[in-house]
Amino acid sequence: MRYERGRKDASRSRIVEVAADHFRGDGIAATGLAGIMSDAGLTNGAFYPHFQSKAALVRECVAAALEGQSGQIAEALASGGLAMAIDAYLSRAHRDNPEKGCASAALLPEIAREPSETRKVYTEHLMTLVRQVSAALPQQTRNPEGIALGVFATLVGALQLARAVDGTEFSDRILAAGADAARALIQT
């Protein structure tokens, strides 16, 4: 049976979109292919013409999520600079919607256990994000890449903590403290 042109690409994109939401929301290990395919509106058998394995799907989802995040950072930097990017990242909306948020904050422990190919893709995309933040720092900043890494680590760690604790008030305090720490880093 022949399908119209572009249908396979559309199906693949749908699988990646659904899987990325599931992975970030539920975790890689807790997400099964059957659930992804069902939510994508496809049969289980439709998976393998697109991906050789779940690991290949994870790799593509990580890349897609970080590419999307790079675009969001670019928009925030263009609109309001690093301060706006920090505020957007450490917002209640981002904290409360991990399935649509930062793949790093949602998946780092699991990415560390993925095959080296996935970790390599993650590293390449992370460095793109670091270079974006580094380029937005004041020109007189010493060691801009080191500062950018510190900012990124602060943001991800604060978001992970804010998601993990019990109680919105304490979680809000963690978000605020993380934002203050990140702002202090960009002032040095």
mmCIF file with all atom_site columns, N, CA, C and O in Angstrom, residues 84-121:
data_model
loop_
_atom_site.group_PDB
_atom_site.id
_atom_site.type_symbol
_atom_site.label_atom_id
_atom_site.label_alt_id
_atom_site.label_comp_id
_atom_site.label_asym_id
_atom_site.label_entity_id
_atom_site.label_seq_id
_atom_site.pdbx_PDB_ins_code
_atom_site.Cartn_x
_atom_site.Cartn_y
_atom_site.Cartn_z
_atom_site.occupancy
_atom_site.B_iso_or_equiv
_atom_site.pdbx_formal_charge
_atom_site.auth_seq_id
_atom_site.auth_comp_id
_atom_site.auth_asym_id
_atom_site.auth_atom_id
_atom_site.pdbx_PDB_model_num
ATOM 1   N N  . MET A 1 84  ? 16.389 37.599 31.348 1.00 0.00 ? 84  MET A N  1
ATOM 2   C CA . MET A 1 84  ? 15.105 37.046 30.908 1.00 0.00 ? 84  MET A CA 1
ATOM 3   C C  . MET A 1 84  ? 15.202 35.535 30.705 1.00 0.00 ? 84  MET A C  1
ATOM 4   O O  . MET A 1 84  ? 14.269 34.801 31.043 1.00 0.00 ? 84  MET A O  1
ATOM 5   N N  . ALA A 1 85  ? 16.315 35.078 30.162 1.00 0.00 ? 85  ALA A N  1
ATOM 6   C CA . ALA A 1 85  ? 16.501 33.645 29.954 1.00 0.00 ? 85  ALA A CA 1
ATOM 7   C C  . ALA A 1 85  ? 16.509 32.911 31.298 1.00 0.00 ? 85  ALA A C  1
ATOM 8   O O  . ALA A 1 85  ? 15.900 31.844 31.437 1.00 0.00 ? 85  ALA A O  1
ATOM 9   N N  . ILE A 1 86  ? 17.171 33.486 32.292 1.00 0.00 ? 86  ILE A N  1
ATOM 10  C CA . ILE A 1 86  ? 17.207 32.893 33.632 1.00 0.00 ? 86  ILE A CA 1
ATOM 11  C C  . ILE A 1 86  ? 15.809 32.839 34.223 1.00 0.00 ? 86  ILE A C  1
ATOM 12  O O  . ILE A 1 86  ? 15.381 31.809 34.753 1.00 0.00 ? 86  ILE A O  1
ATOM 13  N N  . ASP A 1 87  ? 15.085 33.950 34.133 1.00 0.00 ? 87  ASP A N  1
ATOM 14  C CA . ASP A 1 87  ? 13.730 33.997 34.694 1.00 0.00 ? 87  ASP A CA 1
ATOM 15  C C  . ASP A 1 87  ? 12.796 33.003 34.006 1.00 0.00 ? 87  ASP A C  1
ATOM 16  O O  . ASP A 1 87  ? 11.978 32.352 34.662 1.00 0.00 ? 87  ASP A O  1
ATOM 17  N N  . ALA A 1 88  ? 12.915 32.876 32.695 1.00 0.00 ? 88  ALA A N  1
ATOM 18  C CA . ALA A 1 88  ? 12.063 31.937 31.959 1.00 0.00 ? 88  ALA A CA 1
ATOM 19  C C  . ALA A 1 88  ? 12.392 30.498 32.346 1.00 0.00 ? 88  ALA A C  1
ATOM 20  O O  . ALA A 1 88  ? 11.493 29.673 32.539 1.00 0.00 ? 88  ALA A O  1
ATOM 21  N N  . TYR A 1 89  ? 13.680 30.208 32.475 1.00 0.00 ? 89  TYR A N  1
ATOM 22  C CA . TYR A 1 89  ? 14.082 28.844 32.810 1.00 0.00 ? 89  TYR A CA 1
ATOM 23  C C  . TYR A 1 89  ? 13.632 28.465 34.214 1.00 0.00 ? 89  TYR A C  1
ATOM 24  O O  . TYR A 1 89  ? 13.128 27.365 34.439 1.00 0.00 ? 89  TYR A O  1
ATOM 25  N N  . LEU A 1 90  ? 13.801 29.360 35.169 1.00 0.00 ? 90  LEU A N  1
ATOM 26  C CA . LEU A 1 90  ? 13.448 29.058 36.558 1.00 0.00 ? 90  LEU A CA 1
ATOM 27  C C  . LEU A 1 90  ? 12.068 29.613 36.912 1.00 0.00 ? 90  LEU A C  1
ATOM 28  O O  . LEU A 1 90  ? 11.857 30.173 37.982 1.00 0.00 ? 90  LEU A O  1
ATOM 29  N N  . SER A 1 91  ? 11.141 29.412 36.025 1.00 0.00 ? 91  SER A N  1
ATOM 30  C CA . SER A 1 91  ? 9.759  29.850 36.246 1.00 0.00 ? 91  SER A CA 1
ATOM 31  C C  . SER A 1 91  ? 8.912  28.707 36.798 1.00 0.00 ? 91  SER A C  1
ATOM 32  O O  . SER A 1 91  ? 9.259  27.532 36.656 1.00 0.00 ? 91  SER A O  1
ATOM 33  N N  . ARG A 1 92  ? 7.806  29.060 37.403 1.00 0.00 ? 92  ARG A N  1
ATOM 34  C CA . ARG A 1 92  ? 6.862  28.046 37.884 1.00 0.00 ? 92  ARG A CA 1
ATOM 35  C C  . ARG A 1 92  ? 6.347  27.206 36.714 1.00 0.00 ? 92  ARG A C  1
ATOM 36  O O  . ARG A 1 92  ? 6.174  25.995 36.843 1.00 0.00 ? 92  ARG A O  1
ATOM 37  N N  . ALA A 1 93  ? 6.066  27.854 35.597 1.00 0.00 ? 93  ALA A N  1
ATOM 38  C CA . ALA A 1 93  ? 5.525  27.133 34.432 1.00 0.00 ? 93  ALA A CA 1
ATOM 39  C C  . ALA A 1 93  ? 6.503  26.055 33.970 1.00 0.00 ? 93  ALA A C  1
ATOM 40  O O  . ALA A 1 93  ? 6.092  24.934 33.651 1.00 0.00 ? 93  ALA A O  1
ATOM 41  N N  . HIS A 1 94  ? 7.789  26.384 33.936 1.00 0.00 ? 94  HIS A N  1
ATOM 42  C CA . HIS A 1 94  ? 8.781  25.402 33.509 1.00 0.00 ? 94  HIS A CA 1
ATOM 43  C C  . HIS A 1 94  ? 8.888  24.282 34.544 1.00 0.00 ? 94  HIS A C  1
ATOM 44  O O  . HIS A 1 94  ? 8.944  23.100 34.190 1.00 0.00 ? 94  HIS A O  1
ATOM 45  N N  . ARG A 1 95  ? 8.890  24.652 35.805 1.00 0.00 ? 95  ARG A N  1
ATOM 46  C CA . ARG A 1 95  ? 8.959  23.645 36.873 1.00 0.00 ? 95  ARG A CA 1
ATOM 47  C C  . ARG A 1 95  ? 7.779  22.684 36.796 1.00 0.00 ? 95  ARG A C  1
ATOM 48  O O  . ARG A 1 95  ? 7.933  21.480 36.956 1.00 0.00 ? 95  ARG A O  1
ATOM 49  N N  . ASP A 1 96  ? 6.602  23.211 36.554 1.00 0.00 ? 96  ASP A N  1
ATOM 50  C CA . ASP A 1 96  ? 5.377  22.421 36.639 1.00 0.00 ? 96  ASP A CA 1
ATOM 51  C C  . ASP A 1 96  ? 5.040  21.632 35.373 1.00 0.00 ? 96  ASP A C  1
ATOM 52  O O  . ASP A 1 96  ? 4.058  20.887 35.359 1.00 0.00 ? 96  ASP A O  1
ATOM 53  N N  . ASN A 1 97  ? 5.837  21.777 34.334 1.00 0.00 ? 97  ASN A N  1
ATOM 54  C CA . ASN A 1 97  ? 5.577  21.086 33.059 1.00 0.00 ? 97  ASN A CA 1
ATOM 55  C C  . ASN A 1 97  ? 6.836  20.419 32.529 1.00 0.00 ? 97  ASN A C  1
ATOM 56  O O  . ASN A 1 97  ? 7.324  20.762 31.450 1.00 0.00 ? 97  ASN A O  1
ATOM 57  N N  . PRO A 1 98  ? 7.356  19.437 33.254 1.00 0.00 ? 98  PRO A N  1
ATOM 58  C CA . PRO A 1 98  ? 8.621  18.819 32.817 1.00 0.00 ? 98  PRO A CA 1
ATOM 59  C C  . PRO A 1 98  ? 8.537  18.158 31.442 1.00 0.00 ? 98  PRO A C  1
ATOM 60  O O  . PRO A 1 98  ? 9.537  18.115 30.721 1.00 0.00 ? 98  PRO A O  1
ATOM 61  N N  . GLU A 1 99  ? 7.366  17.687 31.057 1.00 0.00 ? 99  GLU A N  1
ATOM 62  C CA . GLU A 1 99  ? 7.242  17.010 29.764 1.00 0.00 ? 99  GLU A CA 1
ATOM 63  C C  . GLU A 1 99  ? 7.462  17.957 28.592 1.00 0.00 ? 99  GLU A C  1
ATOM 64  O O  . GLU A 1 99  ? 7.741  17.517 27.477 1.00 0.00 ? 99  GLU A O  1
ATOM 65  N N  . LYS A 1 100 ? 7.356  19.251 28.820 1.00 0.00 ? 100 LYS A N  1
ATOM 66  C CA . LYS A 1 100 ? 7.591  20.240 27.761 1.00 0.00 ? 100 LYS A CA 1
ATOM 67  C C  . LYS A 1 100 ? 8.849  21.053 28.025 1.00 0.00 ? 100 LYS A C  1
ATOM 68  O O  . LYS A 1 100 ? 9.164  21.973 27.283 1.00 0.00 ? 100 LYS A O  1
ATOM 69  N N  . GLY A 1 101 ? 9.578  20.712 29.086 1.00 0.00 ? 101 GLY A N  1
ATOM 70  C CA . GLY A 1 101 ? 10.701 21.530 29.505 1.00 0.00 ? 101 GLY A CA 1
ATOM 71  C C  . GLY A 1 101 ? 12.052 20.984 29.112 1.00 0.00 ? 101 GLY A C  1
ATOM 72  O O  . GLY A 1 101 ? 12.200 20.186 28.185 1.00 0.00 ? 101 GLY A O  1
ATOM 73  N N  . CYS A 1 102 ? 13.024 21.408 29.861 1.00 0.00 ? 102 CYS A N  1
ATOM 74  C CA . CYS A 1 102 ? 14.432 21.100 29.617 1.00 0.00 ? 102 CYS A CA 1
ATOM 75  C C  . CYS A 1 102 ? 14.703 19.605 29.753 1.00 0.00 ? 102 CYS A C  1
ATOM 76  O O  . CYS A 1 102 ? 14.444 19.009 30.799 1.00 0.00 ? 102 CYS A O  1
ATOM 77  N N  . ALA A 1 103 ? 15.261 19.033 28.707 1.00 0.00 ? 103 ALA A N  1
ATOM 78  C CA . ALA A 1 103 ? 15.616 17.608 28.729 1.00 0.00 ? 103 ALA A CA 1
ATOM 79  C C  . ALA A 1 103 ? 16.712 17.335 29.750 1.00 0.00 ? 103 ALA A C  1
ATOM 80  O O  . ALA A 1 103 ? 16.729 16.274 30.377 1.00 0.00 ? 103 ALA A O  1
ATOM 81  N N  . SER A 1 104 ? 17.607 18.286 29.945 1.00 0.00 ? 104 SER A N  1
ATOM 82  C CA . SER A 1 104 ? 18.678 18.090 30.927 1.00 0.00 ? 104 SER A CA 1
ATOM 83  C C  . SER A 1 104 ? 18.104 17.929 32.323 1.00 0.00 ? 104 SER A C  1
ATOM 84  O O  . SER A 1 104 ? 18.432 16.968 33.030 1.00 0.00 ? 104 SER A O  1
ATOM 85  N N  . ALA A 1 105 ? 17.264 18.857 32.733 1.00 0.00 ? 105 ALA A N  1
ATOM 86  C CA . ALA A 1 105 ? 16.704 18.805 34.086 1.00 0.00 ? 105 ALA A CA 1
ATOM 87  C C  . ALA A 1 105 ? 15.866 17.554 34.292 1.00 0.00 ? 105 ALA A C  1
ATOM 88  O O  . ALA A 1 105 ? 15.835 16.991 35.382 1.00 0.00 ? 105 ALA A O  1
ATOM 89  N N  . ALA A 1 106 ? 15.203 17.104 33.259 1.00 0.00 ? 106 ALA A N  1
ATOM 90  C CA . ALA A 1 106 ? 14.327 15.936 33.387 1.00 0.00 ? 106 ALA A CA 1
ATOM 91  C C  . ALA A 1 106 ? 15.077 14.610 33.289 1.00 0.00 ? 106 ALA A C  1
ATOM 92  O O  . ALA A 1 106 ? 14.661 13.626 33.895 1.00 0.00 ? 106 ALA A O  1
ATOM 93  N N  . LEU A 1 107 ? 16.178 14.584 32.545 1.00 0.00 ? 107 LEU A N  1
ATOM 94  C CA . LEU A 1 107 ? 16.734 13.285 32.153 1.00 0.00 ? 107 LEU A CA 1
ATOM 95  C C  . LEU A 1 107 ? 18.211 13.043 32.448 1.00 0.00 ? 107 LEU A C  1
ATOM 96  O O  . LEU A 1 107 ? 18.728 11.976 32.100 1.00 0.00 ? 107 LEU A O  1
ATOM 97  N N  . LEU A 1 108 ? 18.914 13.970 33.070 1.00 0.00 ? 108 LEU A N  1
ATOM 98  C CA . LEU A 1 108 ? 20.364 13.797 33.214 1.00 0.00 ? 108 LEU A CA 1
ATOM 99  C C  . LEU A 1 108 ? 20.797 12.458 33.794 1.00 0.00 ? 108 LEU A C  1
ATOM 100 O O  . LEU A 1 108 ? 21.691 11.815 33.232 1.00 0.00 ? 108 LEU A O  1
ATOM 101 N N  . PRO A 1 109 ? 20.218 11.993 34.909 1.00 0.00 ? 109 PRO A N  1
ATOM 102 C CA . PRO A 1 109 ? 20.689 10.706 35.427 1.00 0.00 ? 109 PRO A CA 1
ATOM 103 C C  . PRO A 1 109 ? 20.501 9.555  34.427 1.00 0.00 ? 109 PRO A C  1
ATOM 104 O O  . PRO A 1 109 ? 21.336 8.655  34.347 1.00 0.00 ? 109 PRO A O  1
ATOM 105 N N  . GLU A 1 110 ? 19.433 9.623  33.650 1.00 0.00 ? 110 GLU A N  1
ATOM 106 C CA . GLU A 1 110 ? 19.195 8.559  32.671 1.00 0.00 ? 110 GLU A CA 1
ATOM 107 C C  . GLU A 1 110 ? 20.087 8.716  31.438 1.00 0.00 ? 110 GLU A C  1
ATOM 108 O O  . GLU A 1 110 ? 20.555 7.726  30.880 1.00 0.00 ? 110 GLU A O  1
ATOM 109 N N  . ILE A 1 111 ? 20.333 9.947  31.017 1.00 0.00 ? 111 ILE A N  1
ATOM 110 C CA . ILE A 1 111 ? 21.224 10.167 29.880 1.00 0.00 ? 111 ILE A CA 1
ATOM 111 C C  . ILE A 1 111 ? 22.617 9.628  30.207 1.00 0.00 ? 111 ILE A C  1
ATOM 112 O O  . ILE A 1 111 ? 23.282 9.050  29.347 1.00 0.00 ? 111 ILE A O  1
ATOM 113 N N  . ALA A 1 112 ? 23.031 9.788  31.453 1.00 0.00 ? 112 ALA A N  1
ATOM 114 C CA . ALA A 1 112 ? 24.350 9.285  31.863 1.00 0.00 ? 112 ALA A CA 1
ATOM 115 C C  . ALA A 1 112 ? 24.462 7.771  31.699 1.00 0.00 ? 112 ALA A C  1
ATOM 116 O O  . ALA A 1 112 ? 25.575 7.251  31.560 1.00 0.00 ? 112 ALA A O  1
ATOM 117 N N  . ARG A 1 113 ? 23.342 7.067  31.695 1.00 0.00 ? 113 ARG A N  1
ATOM 118 C CA . ARG A 1 113 ? 23.356 5.606  31.543 1.00 0.00 ? 113 ARG A CA 1
ATOM 119 C C  . ARG A 1 113 ? 23.046 5.158  30.117 1.00 0.00 ? 113 ARG A C  1
ATOM 120 O O  . ARG A 1 113 ? 22.972 3.966  29.839 1.00 0.00 ? 113 ARG A O  1
ATOM 121 N N  . GLU A 1 114 ? 22.847 6.093  29.222 1.00 0.00 ? 114 GLU A N  1
ATOM 122 C CA . GLU A 1 114 ? 22.564 5.757  27.824 1.00 0.00 ? 114 GLU A CA 1
ATOM 123 C C  . GLU A 1 114 ? 23.866 5.394  27.106 1.00 0.00 ? 114 GLU A C  1
ATOM 124 O O  . GLU A 1 114 ? 24.958 5.688  27.587 1.00 0.00 ? 114 GLU A O  1
ATOM 125 N N  . PRO A 1 115 ? 23.756 4.758  25.929 1.00 0.00 ? 115 PRO A N  1
ATOM 126 C CA . PRO A 1 115 ? 24.961 4.412  25.155 1.00 0.00 ? 115 PRO A CA 1
ATOM 127 C C  . PRO A 1 115 ? 25.787 5.659  24.823 1.00 0.00 ? 115 PRO A C  1
ATOM 128 O O  . PRO A 1 115 ? 25.281 6.782  24.792 1.00 0.00 ? 115 PRO A O  1
ATOM 129 N N  . SER A 1 116 ? 27.062 5.442  24.537 1.00 0.00 ? 116 SER A N  1
ATOM 130 C CA . SER A 1 116 ? 27.973 6.556  24.285 1.00 0.00 ? 116 SER A CA 1
ATOM 131 C C  . SER A 1 116 ? 27.512 7.437  23.125 1.00 0.00 ? 116 SER A C  1
ATOM 132 O O  . SER A 1 116 ? 27.753 8.644  23.141 1.00 0.00 ? 116 SER A O  1
ATOM 133 N N  . GLU A 1 117 ? 26.835 6.862  22.139 1.00 0.00 ? 117 GLU A N  1
ATOM 134 C CA . GLU A 1 117 ? 26.352 7.664  21.012 1.00 0.00 ? 117 GLU A CA 1
ATOM 135 C C  . GLU A 1 117 ? 25.366 8.732  21.496 1.00 0.00 ? 117 GLU A C  1
ATOM 136 O O  . GLU A 1 117 ? 25.385 9.868  21.024 1.00 0.00 ? 117 GLU A O  1
ATOM 137 N N  . THR A 1 118 ? 24.508 8.368  22.421 1.00 0.00 ? 118 THR A N  1
ATOM 138 C CA . THR A 1 118 ? 23.531 9.320  22.959 1.00 0.00 ? 118 THR A CA 1
ATOM 139 C C  . THR A 1 118 ? 24.241 10.367 23.802 1.00 0.00 ? 118 THR A C  1
ATOM 140 O O  . THR A 1 118 ? 23.930 11.561 23.711 1.00 0.00 ? 118 THR A O  1
ATOM 141 N N  . ARG A 1 119 ? 25.188 9.951  24.616 1.00 0.00 ? 119 ARG A N  1
ATOM 142 C CA . ARG A 1 119 ? 25.929 10.912 25.444 1.00 0.00 ? 119 ARG A CA 1
ATOM 143 C C  . ARG A 1 119 ? 26.739 11.871 24.565 1.00 0.00 ? 119 ARG A C  1
ATOM 144 O O  . ARG A 1 119 ? 26.869 13.054 24.885 1.00 0.00 ? 119 ARG A O  1
ATOM 145 N N  . LYS A 1 120 ? 27.242 11.385 23.448 1.00 0.00 ? 120 LYS A N  1
ATOM 146 C CA . LYS A 1 120 ? 27.983 12.254 22.516 1.00 0.00 ? 120 LYS A CA 1
ATOM 147 C C  . LYS A 1 120 ? 27.040 13.302 21.919 1.00 0.00 ? 120 LYS A C  1
ATOM 148 O O  . LYS A 1 120 ? 27.384 14.487 21.861 1.00 0.00 ? 120 LYS A O  1
ATOM 149 N N  . VAL A 1 121 ? 25.866 12.880 21.484 1.00 0.00 ? 121 VAL A N  1
ATOM 150 C CA . VAL A 1 121 ? 24.882 13.823 20.944 1.00 0.00 ? 121 VAL A CA 1
ATOM 151 C C  . VAL A 1 121 ? 24.491 14.847 22.015 1.00 0.00 ? 121 VAL A C  1
ATOM 152 O O  . VAL A 1 121 ? 24.422 16.049 21.747 1.00 0.00 ? 121 VAL A O  1
#
